[in-house]
XYZ file of C-alpha atoms in Angstrom:
47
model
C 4.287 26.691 -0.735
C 6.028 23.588 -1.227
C 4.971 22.613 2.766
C 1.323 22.942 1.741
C 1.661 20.285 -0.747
C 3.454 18.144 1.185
C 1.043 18.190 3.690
C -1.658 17.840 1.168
C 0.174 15.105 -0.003
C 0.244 13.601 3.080
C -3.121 13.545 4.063
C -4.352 12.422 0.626
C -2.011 9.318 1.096
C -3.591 9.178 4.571
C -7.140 9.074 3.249
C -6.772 6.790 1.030
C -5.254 4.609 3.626
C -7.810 5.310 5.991
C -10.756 3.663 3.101
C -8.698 1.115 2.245
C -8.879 -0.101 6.132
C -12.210 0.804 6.345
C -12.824 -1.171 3.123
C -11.209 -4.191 4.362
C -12.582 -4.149 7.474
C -16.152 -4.003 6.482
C -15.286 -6.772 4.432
C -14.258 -9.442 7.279
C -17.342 -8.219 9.422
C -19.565 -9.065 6.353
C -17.889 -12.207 6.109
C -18.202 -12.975 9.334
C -21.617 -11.777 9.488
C -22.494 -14.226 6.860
C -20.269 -17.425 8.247
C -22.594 -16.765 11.396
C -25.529 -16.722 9.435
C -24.412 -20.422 7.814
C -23.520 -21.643 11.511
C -26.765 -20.677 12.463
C -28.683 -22.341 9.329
C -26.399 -25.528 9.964
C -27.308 -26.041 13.721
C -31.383 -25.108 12.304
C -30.847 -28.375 9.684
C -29.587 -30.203 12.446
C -32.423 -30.418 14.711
């Protein structure tokens, strides 16, 4: 029994490490999404 919960254990710990990288990276790709988006408005005000 006490194998089951440590592989329970285990792949809790792995889940939540698994949204926390998820997390993170959907984070940079919006913020690179939106630095883009400001490059793109910047070379529009320069013309």
């Amino acid at each position: 029994m006490s194998d089951v919960l440590i592989v329970m254990f285990g792949l809790s710990i792995l889940a939540v490490l698994f949204a926390g990288a998820l997390s993170v990276v959907l984070f940079i790709v919006d913020g690179v999404l939106s630095v883009a988006r400001w490059i793109q408005n910047m070379k529009r005000a320069m013309r």
